[in-house]
Amino acid sequence: GPDEACDDGANNGDNSACTSMCLPNVCGDGLVGPGEACDDGNDNDKDECTNACALATCGDGIVSASEACDDGNMIDTDECT
């Protein structure tokens, strides 16, 4: 209908490109869509799910709760291993 941002018919779903509410699945909506490892629906970049909807990992350049540092590289001889 005219109020729908997208509609994939039977393929609509909360884990699809077009949600059950006929909205595009985007990072930050709390629904894990295509290409997203996670989506916690918040803007906290330091928890288990980053603002890019990726799982927090060592080397991603974001200091998460379990890390003392994260310089975004995998070089063990600099100040952050």
Short mmCIF file of C-alpha atoms in Angstrom, two decimals:
data_model
loop_
_atom_site.label_atom_id
_atom_site.label_comp_id
_atom_site.label_asym_id
_atom_site.label_seq_id
_atom_site.Cartn_x
_atom_site.Cartn_y
_atom_site.Cartn_z
CA GLY A 1 0.00 0.00 0.00
CA PRO A 2 0.96 3.67 -0.06
CA ASP A 3 2.20 3.62 3.57
CA GLU A 4 4.59 0.73 2.96
CA ALA A 5 8.29 1.37 2.58
CA CYS A 6 8.79 -2.11 1.13
CA ASP A 7 6.73 -5.23 0.56
CA ASP A 8 8.21 -8.57 -0.46
CA GLY A 9 4.93 -10.43 0.02
CA ALA A 10 5.46 -13.89 1.47
CA ASN A 11 9.15 -13.09 1.97
CA ASN A 12 8.42 -10.33 4.52
CA GLY A 13 9.71 -11.16 7.99
CA ASP A 14 11.62 -9.73 10.90
CA ASN A 15 14.83 -11.43 9.72
CA SER A 16 14.34 -10.50 6.06
CA ALA A 17 15.23 -7.42 4.03
CA CYS A 18 11.63 -6.25 4.43
CA THR A 19 10.16 -6.67 7.92
CA SER A 20 6.69 -7.93 8.80
CA MET A 21 5.70 -4.25 9.26
CA CYS A 22 6.72 -3.50 5.62
CA LEU A 23 9.76 -1.47 6.67
CA PRO A 24 13.33 -1.97 5.40
CA ASN A 25 15.42 -3.97 7.88
CA VAL A 26 18.17 -1.58 9.01
CA CYS A 27 20.93 -1.73 11.58
CA GLY A 28 19.62 -0.42 14.90
CA ASP A 29 16.02 -1.56 14.56
CA GLY A 30 16.52 -4.47 16.98
CA LEU A 31 15.90 -7.07 14.26
CA VAL A 32 18.76 -9.17 12.86
CA GLY A 33 18.45 -8.72 9.13
CA PRO A 34 20.50 -9.89 6.14
CA GLY A 35 24.17 -8.99 6.52
CA GLU A 36 23.89 -8.31 10.26
CA ALA A 37 25.63 -10.50 12.84
CA CYS A 38 23.54 -8.92 15.60
CA ASP A 39 21.20 -5.99 16.19
CA ASP A 40 20.58 -4.98 19.77
CA GLY A 41 18.63 -1.87 18.87
CA ASN A 42 20.75 0.51 20.92
CA ASP A 43 23.50 3.03 20.21
CA ASN A 44 26.01 1.63 22.71
CA ASP A 45 29.11 0.88 20.61
CA LYS A 46 30.94 -0.75 23.53
CA ASP A 47 28.62 -3.68 24.25
CA GLU A 48 28.59 -7.12 22.60
CA CYS A 49 26.96 -5.75 19.43
CA THR A 50 28.56 -2.69 17.79
CA ASN A 51 26.68 0.15 16.12
CA ALA A 52 27.60 -1.45 12.79
CA CYS A 53 25.59 -4.56 13.80
CA ALA A 54 28.74 -6.64 14.08
CA LEU A 55 29.82 -8.75 17.04
CA ALA A 56 32.46 -6.99 19.12
CA THR A 57 35.86 -8.51 18.42
CA CYS A 58 39.44 -7.78 19.30
CA GLY A 59 40.93 -5.68 16.52
CA ASP A 60 37.77 -3.82 15.53
CA GLY A 61 39.05 -0.56 17.01
CA ILE A 62 36.30 -0.35 19.64
CA VAL A 63 37.17 -0.87 23.30
CA SER A 64 34.40 -3.15 24.53
CA ALA A 65 33.65 -3.97 28.16
CA SER A 66 35.95 -7.01 28.22
CA GLU A 67 38.94 -5.22 26.60
CA ALA A 68 41.58 -2.97 28.17
CA CYS A 69 42.44 -1.53 24.74
CA ASP A 70 41.68 -2.06 21.05
CA ASP A 71 43.81 -0.15 18.57
CA GLY A 72 42.20 -1.70 15.50
CA ASN A 73 45.13 -3.81 14.42
CA MET A 74 46.52 -7.25 15.10
CA ILE A 75 50.10 -6.14 15.84
CA ASP A 76 51.29 -7.67 19.12
CA THR A 77 54.46 -5.57 19.37
CA ASP A 78 52.76 -2.19 19.82
CA GLU A 79 51.24 -0.81 23.02
CA CYS A 80 48.01 -2.82 22.62
CA THR A 81 48.23 -6.56 21.91
#
